[in-house]
Amino acid sequence: MKEKISVGILGATGSVGQKFIELLSNHPWFEISEIAASDKSAGKKYKNATTWNMASLLSERIGEMIVKSCAPNLQSKLIFSALDSSVAGEIEEEFARNGYIVISNSKNHRFAQDVPLIIPEVNSDHLELVKIQNFGKGAIITNPNCSTIGLALALKPLHNNFGLEQVNVVTMQAISGAGYPGIPSMDIQDNVIPFISGEEEKIEKEPLKILGKLSNNEIKFADIKISAQCNRVSVIDGHTECVQVKLKNKFTKKDIIEIWKDFKGEPQKLKLPFAPSNPIYYFEEDRFPQPKLHRNVDKGMAVSIGRLRECSLFDFKFVIMSHNTIRGAAGGTILIAELMKAKGYLEKD
Ligand code: NAP
């Protein structure tokens, strides 16, 4: 590709916004041209508007960039949104109406009938929905909730091969999932908080759309019962999920592990820059996966799974771990944009 595609980032000063800036620093196809945030940040140099929290150094080019307000007058037609959900709905729609292709991390549009909720390895075919949106050259595409992404990636091969009936999931979610500065240290250190507002509802509902079937421009939701309990724990990055599944057809532990290990999707076939070589990495060791050790497996884009064993209530149980701001947010969104580029969706008629 000769010229890189310009991208704008909305909500560039937050946890996910910073991760976008870090991950896009050397991207072969995309280049950040504009960054935007709230009126409190607009007009400032980026380095003065944000508390840079990434492990890599902030580049001088981005640090000196002036933060814009989130108005649809940006040059870049491709927009990555990491806006707070209290404002994302209206702002993203305004951008789409003005011809921008917006890929959003917020919850606001995930259940609109004509908005795809995409995990590129799982339901790339759902992107077709953008063709029935009424935004002219603009569009809205959504990235799922960070815990949903790890869960749905693990469930997809099980659902395809064995048929899923019921899922029970208990999450242990990282602090960075609550944005910056997030939860006060006095509340989270030495503690587990057994409530994350709205999270259980998202995890119980989003996989049904993602694993659903697209037919006649409509998604028929998967017929699976999911129950979720969500906890915030004292881990910086990486959500862990303890999962129990009931399957329609009975298979062995060996079959399941093989199916996970063989699982690949469109990003792997298309060799997209952000695609992990394997979306699922299965650990045989009983003490794995662990967020501290495995959140960066395959650039933070792979889901780590371990401890698959029989369950006395359901059929099987296992543990999932995935990086919430990479696979679960910025990295997942970049992968959607790469998929859209590779499939010709960025040149919407
Ligand atoms: P965050 O750290 O709180 O950042 C929120 C961003 O929104 C900031 O850039 C903020 O700009 C901007 N903003 C707030 N009010 C605004 C307004 N009125 N107008 C324009 N911009 C405004 O949150 P986050 O964790 O990055 O999450 C961003 C979105 O991604 C949320 O919808 C969240 O649910 C979703 N998400 C987060 C994660 C995660 O792991 N953190 C994972 C998946 C999805 P200022 O700095 O100028 O206030």
PDB file of C-alpha atoms in Angstrom, residues 68-283:
ATOM      1  CA  LYS A  68      -9.760  18.794  18.401  1.00  0.00           C
ATOM      2  CA  SER A  69     -13.326  18.768  19.603  1.00  0.00           C
ATOM      3  CA  CYS A  70     -15.558  15.893  18.493  1.00  0.00           C
ATOM      4  CA  ALA A  71     -17.291  17.741  15.659  1.00  0.00           C
ATOM      5  CA  PRO A  72     -17.692  16.154  12.216  1.00  0.00           C
ATOM      6  CA  ASN A  73     -15.204  18.460  10.494  1.00  0.00           C
ATOM      7  CA  LEU A  74     -12.179  16.134  10.524  1.00  0.00           C
ATOM      8  CA  GLN A  75     -10.202  15.391   7.338  1.00  0.00           C
ATOM      9  CA  SER A  76      -9.943  11.643   8.012  1.00  0.00           C
ATOM     10  CA  LYS A  77     -12.953   9.676   6.819  1.00  0.00           C
ATOM     11  CA  LEU A  78     -12.121   6.655   8.981  1.00  0.00           C
ATOM     12  CA  ILE A  79     -12.833   7.246  12.669  1.00  0.00           C
ATOM     13  CA  PHE A  80     -11.972   5.064  15.651  1.00  0.00           C
ATOM     14  CA  SER A  81     -14.185   5.968  18.592  1.00  0.00           C
ATOM     15  CA  ALA A  82     -13.163   5.469  22.216  1.00  0.00           C
ATOM     16  CA  LEU A  83     -15.701   7.915  23.588  1.00  0.00           C
ATOM     17  CA  ASP A  84     -17.381   7.660  26.930  1.00  0.00           C
ATOM     18  CA  SER A  85     -20.769   6.042  26.365  1.00  0.00           C
ATOM     19  CA  SER A  86     -22.576   9.037  27.899  1.00  0.00           C
ATOM     20  CA  VAL A  87     -21.733  11.004  24.734  1.00  0.00           C
ATOM     21  CA  ALA A  88     -20.754   8.377  22.134  1.00  0.00           C
ATOM     22  CA  GLY A  89     -24.259   7.698  20.805  1.00  0.00           C
ATOM     23  CA  GLU A  90     -25.014  11.145  19.454  1.00  0.00           C
ATOM     24  CA  ILE A  91     -21.477  12.074  18.400  1.00  0.00           C
ATOM     25  CA  GLU A  92     -20.904   8.844  16.452  1.00  0.00           C
ATOM     26  CA  GLU A  93     -24.233   9.184  14.675  1.00  0.00           C
ATOM     27  CA  GLU A  94     -23.458  12.754  13.689  1.00  0.00           C
ATOM     28  CA  PHE A  95     -20.129  11.633  12.220  1.00  0.00           C
ATOM     29  CA  ALA A  96     -21.796   8.793  10.283  1.00  0.00           C
ATOM     30  CA  ARG A  97     -24.470  11.146   8.949  1.00  0.00           C
ATOM     31  CA  ASN A  98     -21.684  13.377   7.684  1.00  0.00           C
ATOM     32  CA  GLY A  99     -20.069  10.577   5.675  1.00  0.00           C
ATOM     33  CA  TYR A 100     -17.549   9.183   8.182  1.00  0.00           C
ATOM     34  CA  ILE A 101     -17.011   5.462   8.752  1.00  0.00           C
ATOM     35  CA  VAL A 102     -17.037   5.123  12.529  1.00  0.00           C
ATOM     36  CA  ILE A 103     -15.827   1.998  14.325  1.00  0.00           C
ATOM     37  CA  SER A 104     -16.978   2.308  17.913  1.00  0.00           C
ATOM     38  CA  ASN A 105     -16.006   0.783  21.233  1.00  0.00           C
ATOM     39  CA  SER A 106     -19.056   2.085  23.042  1.00  0.00           C
ATOM     40  CA  LYS A 107     -22.207   0.197  23.874  1.00  0.00           C
ATOM     41  CA  ASN A 108     -24.617   2.728  22.331  1.00  0.00           C
ATOM     42  CA  HIS A 109     -25.219   1.314  18.823  1.00  0.00           C
ATOM     43  CA  ARG A 110     -24.376  -2.355  19.392  1.00  0.00           C
ATOM     44  CA  PHE A 111     -28.002  -3.503  19.214  1.00  0.00           C
ATOM     45  CA  ALA A 112     -29.267  -1.306  16.405  1.00  0.00           C
ATOM     46  CA  GLN A 113     -30.666  -3.742  13.829  1.00  0.00           C
ATOM     47  CA  ASP A 114     -28.527  -2.436  10.974  1.00  0.00           C
ATOM     48  CA  VAL A 115     -25.292  -2.062  12.958  1.00  0.00           C
ATOM     49  CA  PRO A 116     -22.864  -4.978  12.885  1.00  0.00           C
ATOM     50  CA  LEU A 117     -21.242  -6.084  16.148  1.00  0.00           C
ATOM     51  CA  ILE A 118     -18.040  -7.610  14.862  1.00  0.00           C
ATOM     52  CA  ILE A 119     -15.307  -9.964  15.989  1.00  0.00           C
ATOM     53  CA  PRO A 120     -13.417 -10.464  12.723  1.00  0.00           C
ATOM     54  CA  GLU A 121     -12.674 -14.178  13.296  1.00  0.00           C
ATOM     55  CA  VAL A 122     -16.256 -14.906  14.338  1.00  0.00           C
ATOM     56  CA  ASN A 123     -18.790 -13.004  12.213  1.00  0.00           C
ATOM     57  CA  SER A 124     -17.047 -11.068   9.446  1.00  0.00           C
ATOM     58  CA  ASP A 125     -20.102 -11.772   7.221  1.00  0.00           C
ATOM     59  CA  HIS A 126     -22.236  -9.466   9.424  1.00  0.00           C
ATOM     60  CA  LEU A 127     -20.356  -6.482   7.929  1.00  0.00           C
ATOM     61  CA  GLU A 128     -22.854  -6.707   5.055  1.00  0.00           C
ATOM     62  CA  LEU A 129     -25.314  -4.873   7.337  1.00  0.00           C
ATOM     63  CA  VAL A 130     -23.519  -1.565   6.679  1.00  0.00           C
ATOM     64  CA  LYS A 131     -24.982  -1.668   3.169  1.00  0.00           C
ATOM     65  CA  ILE A 132     -28.506  -1.141   4.525  1.00  0.00           C
ATOM     66  CA  GLN A 133     -27.577   1.734   6.841  1.00  0.00           C
ATOM     67  CA  ASN A 134     -29.029   5.129   5.972  1.00  0.00           C
ATOM     68  CA  PHE A 135     -25.852   7.131   6.418  1.00  0.00           C
ATOM     69  CA  GLY A 136     -24.919   7.544   2.723  1.00  0.00           C
ATOM     70  CA  LYS A 137     -21.156   7.181   2.534  1.00  0.00           C
ATOM     71  CA  GLY A 138     -20.975   7.017   6.331  1.00  0.00           C
ATOM     72  CA  ALA A 139     -21.430   3.966   8.552  1.00  0.00           C
ATOM     73  CA  ILE A 140     -21.303   2.748  12.144  1.00  0.00           C
ATOM     74  CA  ILE A 141     -19.657  -0.554  13.018  1.00  0.00           C
ATOM     75  CA  THR A 142     -19.263  -1.683  16.626  1.00  0.00           C
ATOM     76  CA  ASN A 143     -16.641  -3.609  18.551  1.00  0.00           C
ATOM     77  CA  PRO A 144     -18.156  -5.710  21.369  1.00  0.00           C
ATOM     78  CA  ASN A 145     -17.652  -5.385  25.110  1.00  0.00           C
ATOM     79  CA  CYS A 146     -14.127  -6.390  26.227  1.00  0.00           C
ATOM     80  CA  SER A 147     -15.218  -9.518  28.162  1.00  0.00           C
ATOM     81  CA  THR A 148     -17.645 -10.532  25.400  1.00  0.00           C
ATOM     82  CA  ILE A 149     -14.789 -10.647  22.871  1.00  0.00           C
ATOM     83  CA  GLY A 150     -12.730 -13.229  24.817  1.00  0.00           C
ATOM     84  CA  LEU A 151     -15.846 -15.240  25.596  1.00  0.00           C
ATOM     85  CA  ALA A 152     -17.290 -15.244  22.062  1.00  0.00           C
ATOM     86  CA  LEU A 153     -13.934 -16.225  20.538  1.00  0.00           C
ATOM     87  CA  ALA A 154     -13.782 -19.250  22.862  1.00  0.00           C
ATOM     88  CA  LEU A 155     -17.445 -20.132  22.264  1.00  0.00           C
ATOM     89  CA  LYS A 156     -17.512 -19.804  18.461  1.00  0.00           C
ATOM     90  CA  PRO A 157     -15.688 -23.102  17.681  1.00  0.00           C
ATOM     91  CA  LEU A 158     -17.739 -24.891  20.365  1.00  0.00           C
ATOM     92  CA  HIS A 159     -20.992 -23.534  18.967  1.00  0.00           C
ATOM     93  CA  ASN A 160     -20.090 -24.446  15.368  1.00  0.00           C
ATOM     94  CA  ASN A 161     -18.956 -27.970  16.176  1.00  0.00           C
ATOM     95  CA  PHE A 162     -20.930 -29.120  19.207  1.00  0.00           C
ATOM     96  CA  GLY A 163     -23.890 -26.721  19.498  1.00  0.00           C
ATOM     97  CA  LEU A 164     -24.042 -24.538  22.596  1.00  0.00           C
ATOM     98  CA  GLU A 165     -27.078 -24.716  24.869  1.00  0.00           C
ATOM     99  CA  GLN A 166     -26.077 -22.924  28.070  1.00  0.00           C
ATOM    100  CA  VAL A 167     -23.142 -20.867  29.299  1.00  0.00           C
ATOM    101  CA  ASN A 168     -22.332 -19.704  32.803  1.00  0.00           C
ATOM    102  CA  VAL A 169     -19.503 -17.179  33.153  1.00  0.00           C
ATOM    103  CA  VAL A 170     -17.881 -15.495  36.156  1.00  0.00           C
ATOM    104  CA  THR A 171     -15.465 -12.688  35.251  1.00  0.00           C
ATOM    105  CA  MET A 172     -12.500 -11.158  37.084  1.00  0.00           C
ATOM    106  CA  GLN A 173     -12.000  -7.881  35.242  1.00  0.00           C
ATOM    107  CA  ALA A 174      -8.995  -5.584  35.211  1.00  0.00           C
ATOM    108  CA  ILE A 175      -8.939  -2.037  36.559  1.00  0.00           C
ATOM    109  CA  SER A 176      -8.128  -0.491  33.154  1.00  0.00           C
ATOM    110  CA  GLY A 177     -11.540  -1.690  31.988  1.00  0.00           C
ATOM    111  CA  ALA A 178     -13.064   1.128  34.038  1.00  0.00           C
ATOM    112  CA  GLY A 179     -11.196   3.840  32.092  1.00  0.00           C
ATOM    113  CA  TYR A 180      -8.722   6.388  33.448  1.00  0.00           C
ATOM    114  CA  PRO A 181      -8.280   7.252  36.334  1.00  0.00           C
ATOM    115  CA  GLY A 182     -10.868   4.607  37.147  1.00  0.00           C
ATOM    116  CA  ILE A 183     -11.508   3.212  40.604  1.00  0.00           C
ATOM    117  CA  PRO A 184      -9.782   4.917  43.587  1.00  0.00           C
ATOM    118  CA  SER A 185      -6.822   2.829  44.824  1.00  0.00           C
ATOM    119  CA  MET A 186      -8.354   2.685  48.333  1.00  0.00           C
ATOM    120  CA  ASP A 187     -11.344   0.889  46.838  1.00  0.00           C
ATOM    121  CA  ILE A 188      -9.594  -1.636  44.629  1.00  0.00           C
ATOM    122  CA  GLN A 189      -6.352  -2.549  46.384  1.00  0.00           C
ATOM    123  CA  ASP A 190      -6.657  -5.651  48.564  1.00  0.00           C
ATOM    124  CA  ASN A 191     -10.170  -6.043  47.226  1.00  0.00           C
ATOM    125  CA  VAL A 192     -12.691  -7.580  44.823  1.00  0.00           C
ATOM    126  CA  ILE A 193     -15.732  -5.532  43.838  1.00  0.00           C
ATOM    127  CA  PRO A 194     -18.625  -7.840  42.910  1.00  0.00           C
ATOM    128  CA  PHE A 195     -20.425  -5.393  40.609  1.00  0.00           C
ATOM    129  CA  ILE A 196     -19.680  -3.668  37.291  1.00  0.00           C
ATOM    130  CA  SER A 197     -22.585  -1.573  36.126  1.00  0.00           C
ATOM    131  CA  GLY A 198     -24.292  -2.914  32.990  1.00  0.00           C
ATOM    132  CA  GLU A 199     -21.600  -5.530  32.346  1.00  0.00           C
ATOM    133  CA  GLU A 200     -23.560  -8.701  33.083  1.00  0.00           C
ATOM    134  CA  GLU A 201     -26.349  -7.663  30.728  1.00  0.00           C
ATOM    135  CA  LYS A 202     -23.829  -7.014  27.923  1.00  0.00           C
ATOM    136  CA  ILE A 203     -22.093 -10.375  28.354  1.00  0.00           C
ATOM    137  CA  GLU A 204     -25.415 -12.224  28.458  1.00  0.00           C
ATOM    138  CA  LYS A 205     -26.736 -10.561  25.295  1.00  0.00           C
ATOM    139  CA  GLU A 206     -23.869  -9.596  22.958  1.00  0.00           C
ATOM    140  CA  PRO A 207     -22.657 -13.150  22.143  1.00  0.00           C
ATOM    141  CA  LEU A 208     -26.179 -13.980  20.924  1.00  0.00           C
ATOM    142  CA  LYS A 209     -25.960 -11.319  18.210  1.00  0.00           C
ATOM    143  CA  ILE A 210     -22.329 -12.139  17.379  1.00  0.00           C
ATOM    144  CA  LEU A 211     -23.020 -15.885  17.090  1.00  0.00           C
ATOM    145  CA  GLY A 212     -26.293 -15.196  15.292  1.00  0.00           C
ATOM    146  CA  LYS A 213     -26.978 -15.827  11.594  1.00  0.00           C
ATOM    147  CA  LEU A 214     -27.336 -13.099   8.987  1.00  0.00           C
ATOM    148  CA  SER A 215     -30.132 -13.714   6.541  1.00  0.00           C
ATOM    149  CA  ASN A 216     -32.162 -11.202   4.475  1.00  0.00           C
ATOM    150  CA  ASN A 217     -30.317  -8.269   6.061  1.00  0.00           C
ATOM    151  CA  GLU A 218     -31.318  -9.356   9.539  1.00  0.00           C
ATOM    152  CA  ILE A 219     -29.479 -11.158  12.302  1.00  0.00           C
ATOM    153  CA  LYS A 220     -31.282 -14.053  13.911  1.00  0.00           C
ATOM    154  CA  PHE A 221     -29.829 -14.247  17.410  1.00  0.00           C
ATOM    155  CA  ALA A 222     -28.285 -17.535  18.551  1.00  0.00           C
ATOM    156  CA  ASP A 223     -30.505 -19.593  20.814  1.00  0.00           C
ATOM    157  CA  ILE A 224     -28.162 -19.922  23.801  1.00  0.00           C
ATOM    158  CA  LYS A 225     -28.820 -19.148  27.479  1.00  0.00           C
ATOM    159  CA  ILE A 226     -25.992 -17.186  29.095  1.00  0.00           C
ATOM    160  CA  SER A 227     -25.676 -16.222  32.748  1.00  0.00           C
ATOM    161  CA  ALA A 228     -22.887 -13.837  33.832  1.00  0.00           C
ATOM    162  CA  GLN A 229     -21.479 -12.559  37.125  1.00  0.00           C
ATOM    163  CA  CYS A 230     -18.876  -9.789  36.897  1.00  0.00           C
ATOM    164  CA  ASN A 231     -16.206  -8.752  39.395  1.00  0.00           C
ATOM    165  CA  ARG A 232     -13.568  -6.013  39.330  1.00  0.00           C
ATOM    166  CA  VAL A 233     -10.207  -7.270  40.646  1.00  0.00           C
ATOM    167  CA  SER A 234      -6.853  -5.711  41.382  1.00  0.00           C
ATOM    168  CA  VAL A 235      -5.182  -6.466  38.028  1.00  0.00           C
ATOM    169  CA  ILE A 236      -4.114  -3.646  35.694  1.00  0.00           C
ATOM    170  CA  ASP A 237      -4.816  -5.254  32.280  1.00  0.00           C
ATOM    171  CA  GLY A 238      -6.378  -8.568  31.270  1.00  0.00           C
ATOM    172  CA  HIS A 239      -9.827  -9.952  31.984  1.00  0.00           C
ATOM    173  CA  THR A 240     -10.117 -13.529  33.283  1.00  0.00           C
ATOM    174  CA  GLU A 241     -13.350 -15.515  32.865  1.00  0.00           C
ATOM    175  CA  CYS A 242     -14.329 -18.850  34.428  1.00  0.00           C
ATOM    176  CA  VAL A 243     -16.753 -20.495  32.039  1.00  0.00           C
ATOM    177  CA  GLN A 244     -19.074 -23.528  32.183  1.00  0.00           C
ATOM    178  CA  VAL A 245     -20.772 -24.791  29.028  1.00  0.00           C
ATOM    179  CA  LYS A 246     -23.564 -27.213  28.224  1.00  0.00           C
ATOM    180  CA  LEU A 247     -23.324 -28.608  24.684  1.00  0.00           C
ATOM    181  CA  LYS A 248     -25.968 -30.178  22.452  1.00  0.00           C
ATOM    182  CA  ASN A 249     -23.630 -32.924  21.217  1.00  0.00           C
ATOM    183  CA  LYS A 250     -21.227 -34.745  23.489  1.00  0.00           C
ATOM    184  CA  PHE A 251     -17.504 -34.677  22.720  1.00  0.00           C
ATOM    185  CA  THR A 252     -14.263 -35.347  24.544  1.00  0.00           C
ATOM    186  CA  LYS A 253     -11.838 -32.894  26.091  1.00  0.00           C
ATOM    187  CA  LYS A 254      -9.319 -33.840  23.385  1.00  0.00           C
ATOM    188  CA  ASP A 255     -11.816 -32.931  20.620  1.00  0.00           C
ATOM    189  CA  ILE A 256     -12.450 -29.521  22.152  1.00  0.00           C
ATOM    190  CA  ILE A 257      -8.775 -28.660  22.554  1.00  0.00           C
ATOM    191  CA  GLU A 258      -8.078 -29.691  18.953  1.00  0.00           C
ATOM    192  CA  ILE A 259     -10.937 -27.574  17.681  1.00  0.00           C
ATOM    193  CA  TRP A 260      -9.724 -24.539  19.627  1.00  0.00           C
ATOM    194  CA  LYS A 261      -6.173 -25.005  18.386  1.00  0.00           C
ATOM    195  CA  ASP A 262      -7.295 -25.354  14.755  1.00  0.00           C
ATOM    196  CA  PHE A 263      -9.661 -22.372  14.901  1.00  0.00           C
ATOM    197  CA  LYS A 264      -8.861 -19.613  12.397  1.00  0.00           C
ATOM    198  CA  GLY A 265     -10.946 -16.924  10.740  1.00  0.00           C
ATOM    199  CA  GLU A 266     -10.867 -14.354   7.961  1.00  0.00           C
ATOM    200  CA  PRO A 267      -8.083 -12.230   9.549  1.00  0.00           C
ATOM    201  CA  GLN A 268      -5.753 -15.243   9.496  1.00  0.00           C
ATOM    202  CA  LYS A 269      -6.716 -16.185   5.918  1.00  0.00           C
ATOM    203  CA  LEU A 270      -6.243 -12.586   4.780  1.00  0.00           C
ATOM    204  CA  LYS A 271      -3.018 -12.260   6.818  1.00  0.00           C
ATOM    205  CA  LEU A 272      -4.183  -8.939   8.273  1.00  0.00           C
ATOM    206  CA  PRO A 273      -1.436  -6.998  10.077  1.00  0.00           C
ATOM    207  CA  PHE A 274      -3.109  -7.201  13.521  1.00  0.00           C
ATOM    208  CA  ALA A 275      -4.317 -10.796  13.195  1.00  0.00           C
ATOM    209  CA  PRO A 276      -2.850 -13.149  15.774  1.00  0.00           C
ATOM    210  CA  SER A 277      -1.445 -16.262  14.099  1.00  0.00           C
ATOM    211  CA  ASN A 278      -3.900 -18.271  16.204  1.00  0.00           C
ATOM    212  CA  PRO A 279      -6.873 -16.464  17.800  1.00  0.00           C
ATOM    213  CA  ILE A 280      -6.930 -19.069  20.606  1.00  0.00           C
ATOM    214  CA  TYR A 281      -3.931 -20.310  22.545  1.00  0.00           C
ATOM    215  CA  TYR A 282      -4.594 -23.333  24.763  1.00  0.00           C
ATOM    216  CA  PHE A 283      -2.360 -23.898  27.820  1.00  0.00           C
TER     217      PHE A 283
END
